[in-house]
PDB file of C-alpha atoms and ligand atoms in Angstrom:
ATOM      1  CA  UNK A  26      59.349  45.830  26.143  1.00  0.00           C
ATOM      2  CA  UNK A  27      57.813  47.910  28.816  1.00  0.00           C
ATOM      3  CA  UNK A  28      54.978  50.286  28.208  1.00  0.00           C
ATOM      4  CA  UNK A  29      51.495  48.804  28.288  1.00  0.00           C
ATOM      5  CA  UNK A  30      47.805  49.860  28.704  1.00  0.00           C
ATOM      6  CA  UNK A  31      45.312  48.281  30.957  1.00  0.00           C
ATOM      7  CA  UNK A  32      41.480  48.018  30.296  1.00  0.00           C
ATOM      8  CA  UNK A  33      39.140  46.204  32.912  1.00  0.00           C
ATOM      9  CA  UNK A  34      35.742  44.811  32.946  1.00  0.00           C
ATOM     10  CA  UNK A  35      34.187  43.579  36.255  1.00  0.00           C
ATOM     11  CA  UNK A  36      32.201  40.374  36.560  1.00  0.00           C
ATOM     12  CA  UNK A  37      30.750  38.006  39.325  1.00  0.00           C
ATOM     13  CA  UNK A  38      33.581  35.952  38.700  1.00  0.00           C
ATOM     14  CA  UNK A  39      36.212  38.682  39.259  1.00  0.00           C
ATOM     15  CA  UNK A  40      37.849  41.106  37.048  1.00  0.00           C
ATOM     16  CA  UNK A  41      39.080  40.833  33.397  1.00  0.00           C
ATOM     17  CA  UNK A  42      42.107  42.857  32.141  1.00  0.00           C
ATOM     18  CA  UNK A  43      43.340  43.358  28.818  1.00  0.00           C
ATOM     19  CA  UNK A  44      47.036  44.349  28.885  1.00  0.00           C
ATOM     20  CA  UNK A  45      47.734  46.184  25.579  1.00  0.00           C
ATOM     21  CA  UNK A  46      51.415  46.639  24.163  1.00  0.00           C
ATOM     22  CA  UNK A  47      51.913  47.733  20.511  1.00  0.00           C
ATOM     23  CA  UNK A  48      53.090  44.545  19.095  1.00  0.00           C
ATOM     24  CA  UNK A  49      50.588  42.070  20.915  1.00  0.00           C
ATOM     25  CA  UNK A  50      48.137  41.723  23.721  1.00  0.00           C
ATOM     26  CA  UNK A  51      47.436  39.492  26.611  1.00  0.00           C
ATOM     27  CA  UNK A  52      44.555  38.889  29.188  1.00  0.00           C
ATOM     28  CA  UNK A  53      44.678  38.493  32.869  1.00  0.00           C
ATOM     29  CA  UNK A  54      41.798  37.268  34.831  1.00  0.00           C
ATOM     30  CA  UNK A  55      41.500  37.949  38.504  1.00  0.00           C
ATOM     31  CA  UNK A  56      39.153  36.236  41.162  1.00  0.00           C
ATOM     32  CA  UNK A  57      40.107  36.938  44.605  1.00  0.00           C
ATOM     33  CA  UNK A  58      43.983  36.701  44.628  1.00  0.00           C
ATOM     34  CA  UNK A  59      43.996  33.937  42.138  1.00  0.00           C
ATOM     35  CA  UNK A  60      44.991  34.640  38.305  1.00  0.00           C
ATOM     36  CA  UNK A  61      44.535  32.904  34.928  1.00  0.00           C
ATOM     37  CA  UNK A  62      46.679  34.199  32.244  1.00  0.00           C
ATOM     38  CA  UNK A  63      45.400  34.110  28.494  1.00  0.00           C
ATOM     39  CA  UNK A  64      48.375  34.358  26.321  1.00  0.00           C
ATOM     40  CA  UNK A  65      51.798  35.898  27.129  1.00  0.00           C
ATOM     41  CA  UNK A  66      53.430  38.154  24.647  1.00  0.00           C
ATOM     42  CA  UNK A  67      56.559  37.470  22.561  1.00  0.00           C
ATOM     43  CA  UNK A  68      59.560  35.799  24.184  1.00  0.00           C
ATOM     44  CA  UNK A  69      60.893  39.081  25.144  1.00  0.00           C
ATOM     45  CA  UNK A  70      57.792  40.395  26.768  1.00  0.00           C
ATOM     46  CA  UNK A  71      57.803  37.672  29.700  1.00  0.00           C
ATOM     47  CA  UNK A  72      59.019  40.237  32.009  1.00  0.00           C
ATOM     48  CA  UNK A  73      56.364  43.043  30.906  1.00  0.00           C
ATOM     49  CA  UNK A  74      53.817  40.394  31.499  1.00  0.00           C
ATOM     50  CA  UNK A  75      55.000  40.094  35.150  1.00  0.00           C
ATOM     51  CA  UNK A  76      55.052  44.057  35.474  1.00  0.00           C
ATOM     52  CA  UNK A  77      51.598  44.092  34.160  1.00  0.00           C
ATOM     53  CA  UNK A  78      50.336  41.437  36.959  1.00  0.00           C
ATOM     54  CA  UNK A  79      51.839  43.487  39.484  1.00  0.00           C
ATOM     55  CA  UNK A  80      50.537  46.709  37.979  1.00  0.00           C
ATOM     56  CA  UNK A  81      46.971  45.495  38.762  1.00  0.00           C
ATOM     57  CA  UNK A  82      48.035  44.657  42.305  1.00  0.00           C
ATOM     58  CA  UNK A  83      48.352  40.849  41.695  1.00  0.00           C
ATOM     59  CA  UNK A  84      51.443  38.434  41.987  1.00  0.00           C
ATOM     60  CA  UNK A  85      52.818  36.425  39.299  1.00  0.00           C
ATOM     61  CA  UNK A  86      53.015  33.386  41.961  1.00  0.00           C
ATOM     62  CA  UNK A  87      49.228  33.355  42.061  1.00  0.00           C
ATOM     63  CA  UNK A  88      48.869  32.279  38.342  1.00  0.00           C
ATOM     64  CA  UNK A  89      46.746  29.106  38.765  1.00  0.00           C
ATOM     65  CA  UNK A  90      46.829  28.303  35.358  1.00  0.00           C
ATOM     66  CA  UNK A  91      46.952  29.711  31.660  1.00  0.00           C
ATOM     67  CA  UNK A  92      45.126  29.403  28.472  1.00  0.00           C
ATOM     68  CA  UNK A  93      46.516  29.677  25.148  1.00  0.00           C
ATOM     69  CA  UNK A  94      44.574  31.368  22.134  1.00  0.00           C
ATOM     70  CA  UNK A  95      46.860  29.856  19.718  1.00  0.00           C
ATOM     71  CA  UNK A  96      50.423  28.627  19.254  1.00  0.00           C
ATOM     72  CA  UNK A  97      51.977  31.457  17.377  1.00  0.00           C
ATOM     73  CA  UNK A  98      55.260  32.897  18.972  1.00  0.00           C
ATOM     74  CA  UNK A  99      53.672  36.252  19.738  1.00  0.00           C
ATOM     75  CA  UNK A 100      51.088  34.896  22.013  1.00  0.00           C
ATOM     76  CA  UNK A 101      53.140  31.674  23.322  1.00  0.00           C
ATOM     77  CA  UNK A 102      56.757  32.761  23.640  1.00  0.00           C
ATOM     78  CA  UNK A 103      56.463  34.772  27.068  1.00  0.00           C
ATOM     79  CA  UNK A 104      53.958  32.216  28.170  1.00  0.00           C
ATOM     80  CA  UNK A 105      56.574  29.412  27.901  1.00  0.00           C
ATOM     81  CA  UNK A 106      59.171  31.395  29.781  1.00  0.00           C
ATOM     82  CA  UNK A 107      56.846  32.075  32.625  1.00  0.00           C
ATOM     83  CA  UNK A 108      55.623  28.719  32.746  1.00  0.00           C
ATOM     84  CA  UNK A 109      59.226  27.567  33.314  1.00  0.00           C
ATOM     85  CA  UNK A 110      59.655  30.393  36.094  1.00  0.00           C
ATOM     86  CA  UNK A 111      56.401  29.673  37.925  1.00  0.00           C
ATOM     87  CA  UNK A 112      55.298  26.106  37.044  1.00  0.00           C
ATOM     88  CA  UNK A 113      51.534  26.596  36.126  1.00  0.00           C
ATOM     89  CA  UNK A 114      49.571  24.354  33.517  1.00  0.00           C
ATOM     90  CA  UNK A 115      48.835  25.708  30.043  1.00  0.00           C
ATOM     91  CA  UNK A 116      45.738  24.660  28.329  1.00  0.00           C
ATOM     92  CA  UNK A 117      44.455  25.329  25.006  1.00  0.00           C
ATOM     93  CA  UNK A 118      42.124  23.486  22.366  1.00  0.00           C
ATOM     94  CA  UNK A 119      42.911  19.946  21.965  1.00  0.00           C
ATOM     95  CA  UNK A 120      43.565  20.410  18.069  1.00  0.00           C
ATOM     96  CA  UNK A 121      46.374  23.250  18.881  1.00  0.00           C
ATOM     97  CA  UNK A 122      48.326  20.790  21.398  1.00  0.00           C
ATOM     98  CA  UNK A 123      50.505  19.404  18.988  1.00  0.00           C
ATOM     99  CA  UNK A 124      51.162  22.786  17.343  1.00  0.00           C
ATOM    100  CA  UNK A 125      52.089  24.251  20.692  1.00  0.00           C
ATOM    101  CA  UNK A 126      54.469  21.359  21.293  1.00  0.00           C
ATOM    102  CA  UNK A 127      56.056  22.179  17.895  1.00  0.00           C
ATOM    103  CA  UNK A 128      55.299  19.111  16.301  1.00  0.00           C
ATOM    104  CA  UNK A 129      54.522  21.268  13.263  1.00  0.00           C
ATOM    105  CA  UNK A 130      54.464  25.039  13.106  1.00  0.00           C
ATOM    106  CA  UNK A 131      51.410  26.834  11.017  1.00  0.00           C
ATOM    107  CA  UNK A 132      53.173  30.357  11.383  1.00  0.00           C
ATOM    108  CA  UNK A 133      53.974  32.812   8.619  1.00  0.00           C
ATOM    109  CA  UNK A 134      57.674  32.554   7.604  1.00  0.00           C
ATOM    110  CA  UNK A 135      59.769  34.404   5.368  1.00  0.00           C
ATOM    111  CA  UNK A 136      57.945  33.046   2.085  1.00  0.00           C
ATOM    112  CA  UNK A 137      54.447  34.248   3.523  1.00  0.00           C
ATOM    113  CA  UNK A 138      55.996  37.649   4.388  1.00  0.00           C
ATOM    114  CA  UNK A 139      58.277  38.225   1.249  1.00  0.00           C
ATOM    115  CA  UNK A 140      55.517  39.387  -1.099  1.00  0.00           C
ATOM    116  CA  UNK A 141      54.461  42.415   1.380  1.00  0.00           C
ATOM    117  CA  UNK A 142      58.014  43.101   3.007  1.00  0.00           C
ATOM    118  CA  UNK A 143      58.484  45.907   0.968  1.00  0.00           C
ATOM    119  CA  UNK A 144      55.942  47.795   2.483  1.00  0.00           C
ATOM    120  CA  UNK A 145      56.921  50.460   5.138  1.00  0.00           C
ATOM    121  CA  UNK A 146      54.375  49.200   7.700  1.00  0.00           C
ATOM    122  CA  UNK A 147      55.876  45.705   7.578  1.00  0.00           C
ATOM    123  CA  UNK A 148      59.381  46.742   7.575  1.00  0.00           C
ATOM    124  CA  UNK A 149      58.666  48.559  10.731  1.00  0.00           C
ATOM    125  CA  UNK A 150      57.043  45.695  12.363  1.00  0.00           C
ATOM    126  CA  UNK A 151      59.918  43.627  11.511  1.00  0.00           C
ATOM    127  CA  UNK A 152      62.330  46.045  13.137  1.00  0.00           C
ATOM    128  CA  UNK A 153      60.188  46.100  16.388  1.00  0.00           C
ATOM    129  CA  UNK A 154      59.286  42.218  16.809  1.00  0.00           C
ATOM    130  CA  UNK A 155      62.764  40.646  15.620  1.00  0.00           C
ATOM    131  CA  UNK A 156      64.359  41.848  18.921  1.00  0.00           C
ATOM    132  CA  UNK A 157      61.097  40.320  20.855  1.00  0.00           C
ATOM    133  CA  UNK A 158      61.887  37.011  19.361  1.00  0.00           C
ATOM    134  CA  UNK A 159      59.650  36.758  16.295  1.00  0.00           C
ATOM    135  CA  UNK A 160      62.076  34.197  14.875  1.00  0.00           C
ATOM    136  CA  UNK A 161      61.996  31.887  18.036  1.00  0.00           C
ATOM    137  CA  UNK A 162      60.882  28.355  17.517  1.00  0.00           C
ATOM    138  CA  UNK A 163      60.184  27.837  21.214  1.00  0.00           C
ATOM    139  CA  UNK A 164      57.294  25.597  22.045  1.00  0.00           C
ATOM    140  CA  UNK A 165      55.282  24.317  24.964  1.00  0.00           C
ATOM    141  CA  UNK A 166      56.436  20.718  25.525  1.00  0.00           C
ATOM    142  CA  UNK A 167      53.802  20.209  27.982  1.00  0.00           C
ATOM    143  CA  UNK A 168      50.941  22.114  26.427  1.00  0.00           C
ATOM    144  CA  UNK A 169      47.621  20.394  27.649  1.00  0.00           C
ATOM    145  CA  UNK A 170      44.117  20.064  26.065  1.00  0.00           C
ATOM    146  CA  UNK A 171      41.371  21.631  28.147  1.00  0.00           C
ATOM    147  CA  UNK A 172      40.420  19.616  31.185  1.00  0.00           C
ATOM    148  CA  UNK A 173      36.844  18.463  31.995  1.00  0.00           C
ATOM    149  CA  UNK A 174      35.758  20.644  33.497  1.00  0.00           C
ATOM    150  CA  UNK A 175      37.881  23.630  32.848  1.00  0.00           C
ATOM    151  CA  UNK A 176      37.891  25.392  36.453  1.00  0.00           C
ATOM    152  CA  UNK A 177      40.041  28.374  36.315  1.00  0.00           C
ATOM    153  CA  UNK A 178      40.090  31.735  38.198  1.00  0.00           C
ATOM    154  CA  UNK A 179      37.427  34.167  36.345  1.00  0.00           C
ATOM    155  CA  UNK A 180      35.688  31.084  34.939  1.00  0.00           C
ATOM    156  CA  UNK A 181      36.695  31.594  31.311  1.00  0.00           C
ATOM    157  CA  UNK A 182      34.746  29.622  28.488  1.00  0.00           C
ATOM    158  CA  UNK A 183      36.349  28.209  25.478  1.00  0.00           C
ATOM    159  CA  UNK A 184      34.894  29.117  22.227  1.00  0.00           C
ATOM    160  CA  UNK A 185      36.177  27.267  19.193  1.00  0.00           C
ATOM    161  CA  UNK A 186      37.825  29.703  16.585  1.00  0.00           C
ATOM    162  CA  UNK A 187      39.638  27.517  14.204  1.00  0.00           C
ATOM    163  CA  UNK A 188      41.275  29.176  10.794  1.00  0.00           C
ATOM    164  CA  UNK A 189      43.708  31.397  11.986  1.00  0.00           C
ATOM    165  CA  UNK A 190      45.608  28.105  13.219  1.00  0.00           C
ATOM    166  CA  UNK A 191      43.706  24.804  13.053  1.00  0.00           C
ATOM    167  CA  UNK A 192      43.045  24.890  16.857  1.00  0.00           C
ATOM    168  CA  UNK A 193      42.731  28.348  17.289  1.00  0.00           C
ATOM    169  CA  UNK A 194      40.314  29.067  20.690  1.00  0.00           C
ATOM    170  CA  UNK A 195      38.663  32.429  21.773  1.00  0.00           C
ATOM    171  CA  UNK A 196      37.347  32.581  25.635  1.00  0.00           C
ATOM    172  CA  UNK A 197      34.251  34.238  26.900  1.00  0.00           C
ATOM    173  CA  UNK A 198      35.097  35.895  30.272  1.00  0.00           C
ATOM    174  CA  UNK A 199      33.652  38.234  32.809  1.00  0.00           C
ATOM    175  CA  UNK A 200      30.117  36.522  32.858  1.00  0.00           C
ATOM    176  CA  UNK A 201      30.393  36.221  28.920  1.00  0.00           C
ATOM    177  CA  UNK A 202      30.417  39.900  28.668  1.00  0.00           C
ATOM    178  CA  UNK A 203      33.778  39.899  27.155  1.00  0.00           C
ATOM    179  CA  UNK A 204      35.128  37.859  24.026  1.00  0.00           C
ATOM    180  CA  UNK A 205      38.689  37.505  24.230  1.00  0.00           C
ATOM    181  CA  UNK A 206      39.394  37.006  20.492  1.00  0.00           C
ATOM    182  CA  UNK A 207      43.064  36.202  20.165  1.00  0.00           C
ATOM    183  CA  UNK A 208      43.710  36.615  16.314  1.00  0.00           C
ATOM    184  CA  UNK A 209      40.519  35.595  15.198  1.00  0.00           C
ATOM    185  CA  UNK A 210      39.154  38.915  15.091  1.00  0.00           C
ATOM    186  CA  UNK A 211      41.579  41.974  15.796  1.00  0.00           C
ATOM    187  CA  UNK A 212      40.882  45.699  16.198  1.00  0.00           C
ATOM    188  CA  UNK A 213      44.218  46.889  14.455  1.00  0.00           C
ATOM    189  CA  UNK A 214      47.799  45.293  13.844  1.00  0.00           C
ATOM    190  CA  UNK A 215      51.054  47.113  13.247  1.00  0.00           C
ATOM    191  CA  UNK A 216      51.209  46.107   9.364  1.00  0.00           C
ATOM    192  CA  UNK A 217      47.184  47.277   9.091  1.00  0.00           C
ATOM    193  CA  UNK A 218      46.118  50.411   7.909  1.00  0.00           C
ATOM    194  CA  UNK A 219      42.770  50.130   9.170  1.00  0.00           C
ATOM    195  CA  UNK A 220      41.538  50.896  12.749  1.00  0.00           C
ATOM    196  CA  UNK A 221      38.653  49.214  14.244  1.00  0.00           C
ATOM    197  CA  UNK A 222      37.487  45.383  13.922  1.00  0.00           C
ATOM    198  CA  UNK A 223      39.052  43.297  11.232  1.00  0.00           C
ATOM    199  CA  UNK A 224      40.242  40.179  10.030  1.00  0.00           C
ATOM    200  CA  UNK A 225      44.006  39.820  10.466  1.00  0.00           C
ATOM    201  CA  UNK A 226      46.058  40.021   7.203  1.00  0.00           C
ATOM    202  CA  UNK A 227      45.689  36.988   4.915  1.00  0.00           C
ATOM    203  CA  UNK A 228      49.316  36.146   5.221  1.00  0.00           C
ATOM    204  CA  UNK A 229      49.319  35.397   8.812  1.00  0.00           C
ATOM    205  CA  UNK A 230      46.142  32.908   8.491  1.00  0.00           C
ATOM    206  CA  UNK A 231      46.671  29.350   8.061  1.00  0.00           C
ATOM    207  CA  UNK A 232      43.212  28.791   6.487  1.00  0.00           C
ATOM    208  CA  UNK A 233      41.508  32.141   5.435  1.00  0.00           C
ATOM    209  CA  UNK A 234      37.978  30.557   4.650  1.00  0.00           C
ATOM    210  CA  UNK A 235      37.654  28.787   7.987  1.00  0.00           C
ATOM    211  CA  UNK A 236      38.792  31.866   9.580  1.00  0.00           C
ATOM    212  CA  UNK A 237      36.060  33.823   7.960  1.00  0.00           C
ATOM    213  CA  UNK A 238      33.308  31.087   8.830  1.00  0.00           C
ATOM    214  CA  UNK A 239      34.821  31.809  12.768  1.00  0.00           C
ATOM    215  CA  UNK A 240      33.935  35.372  12.291  1.00  0.00           C
ATOM    216  CA  UNK A 241      30.589  34.614  11.023  1.00  0.00           C
ATOM    217  CA  UNK A 242      30.139  32.449  14.313  1.00  0.00           C
ATOM    218  CA  UNK A 243      31.062  35.619  16.425  1.00  0.00           C
ATOM    219  CA  UNK A 244      27.968  37.548  14.792  1.00  0.00           C
ATOM    220  CA  UNK A 245      25.879  35.218  17.116  1.00  0.00           C
ATOM    221  CA  UNK A 246      27.409  36.241  20.606  1.00  0.00           C
ATOM    222  CA  UNK A 247      26.098  38.660  22.915  1.00  0.00           C
ATOM    223  CA  UNK A 248      29.407  39.708  24.422  1.00  0.00           C
ATOM    224  CA  UNK A 249      29.678  43.574  24.703  1.00  0.00           C
ATOM    225  CA  UNK A 250      33.283  44.260  24.680  1.00  0.00           C
ATOM    226  CA  UNK A 251      36.043  42.619  22.462  1.00  0.00           C
ATOM    227  CA  UNK A 252      39.460  41.896  23.879  1.00  0.00           C
ATOM    228  CA  UNK A 253      41.589  41.162  20.891  1.00  0.00           C
ATOM    229  CA  UNK A 254      44.978  39.834  20.286  1.00  0.00           C
ATOM    230  CA  UNK A 255      46.302  42.824  18.385  1.00  0.00           C
ATOM    231  CA  UNK A 256      44.785  46.415  18.533  1.00  0.00           C
ATOM    232  CA  UNK A 257      42.965  48.443  21.457  1.00  0.00           C
ATOM    233  CA  UNK A 258      39.774  47.076  23.394  1.00  0.00           C
ATOM    234  CA  UNK A 259      36.672  47.550  21.283  1.00  0.00           C
ATOM    235  CA  UNK A 260      33.473  48.390  23.427  1.00  0.00           C
ATOM    236  CA  UNK A 261      30.292  47.618  21.709  1.00  0.00           C
ATOM    237  CA  UNK A 262      28.511  44.521  20.434  1.00  0.00           C
ATOM    238  CA  UNK A 263      31.299  41.992  19.286  1.00  0.00           C
ATOM    239  CA  UNK A 264      28.332  40.600  16.832  1.00  0.00           C
ATOM    240  CA  UNK A 265      28.433  43.923  15.097  1.00  0.00           C
ATOM    241  CA  UNK A 266      32.590  44.110  15.236  1.00  0.00           C
ATOM    242  CA  UNK A 267      32.348  40.850  13.617  1.00  0.00           C
ATOM    243  CA  UNK A 268      29.740  41.908  10.620  1.00  0.00           C
ATOM    244  CA  UNK A 269      32.118  44.767  10.257  1.00  0.00           C
ATOM    245  CA  UNK A 270      35.021  42.688   9.939  1.00  0.00           C
ATOM    246  CA  UNK A 271      33.676  40.300   7.261  1.00  0.00           C
ATOM    247  CA  UNK A 272      32.329  43.344   5.258  1.00  0.00           C
ATOM    248  CA  UNK A 273      36.225  45.117   4.862  1.00  0.00           C
TER     249      UNK A 273
HETATM  250 ZN1   ZN B  26      49.222  37.273  16.905  1.00  0.00          ZN
END
């Protein structure tokens, strides 16, 4: 998979980049030459992550640590490969650690997708993500909970955003201007006909009610840019984006 778009927001603690690909996004925080990676695409996108880091003039060897929004294969798969290659630590919400280690799996499977699998968008999505490794059961055996304090380049701040998975986390970055929302709030998805801020399809949510409560929490944030796990950057009040998603 090559071909990505890059968005940037500058803050006192460096620059936050959103790297967008059709199937999924990831985020790179750059402070001086040091990097924090948030999520890492599908297993088949590890090289695209490296390419995106080089595209911003940085080096993958300078990743000082990584954060995971949640342990689904489209966010964890590439990260697991890169961790083996470069040896950085991967931190996440304490509740998500066992999931990332694959002690259990809260991911949509054939039974969840079957009722909607006749839809052309879903068929096209499956054709795209199957070669990227959507069926991979790879985990992160040495996934770690956030250390206290969490001291990573770009000074990301975790925001508990449970529901999509039990331990899903969002992150405030670039001096809290930007919410990296993972799959708690997205702005599009290959299987969605809607453009703009929205909750991801119920088939992909582990706990739909909890996921909506989390989006309700986002209505109290002051962030002005949304870096979602899927869909394009959304510039504008994140609180308004969250309200819009709840209204759909
Ligand atoms: Zn996802």
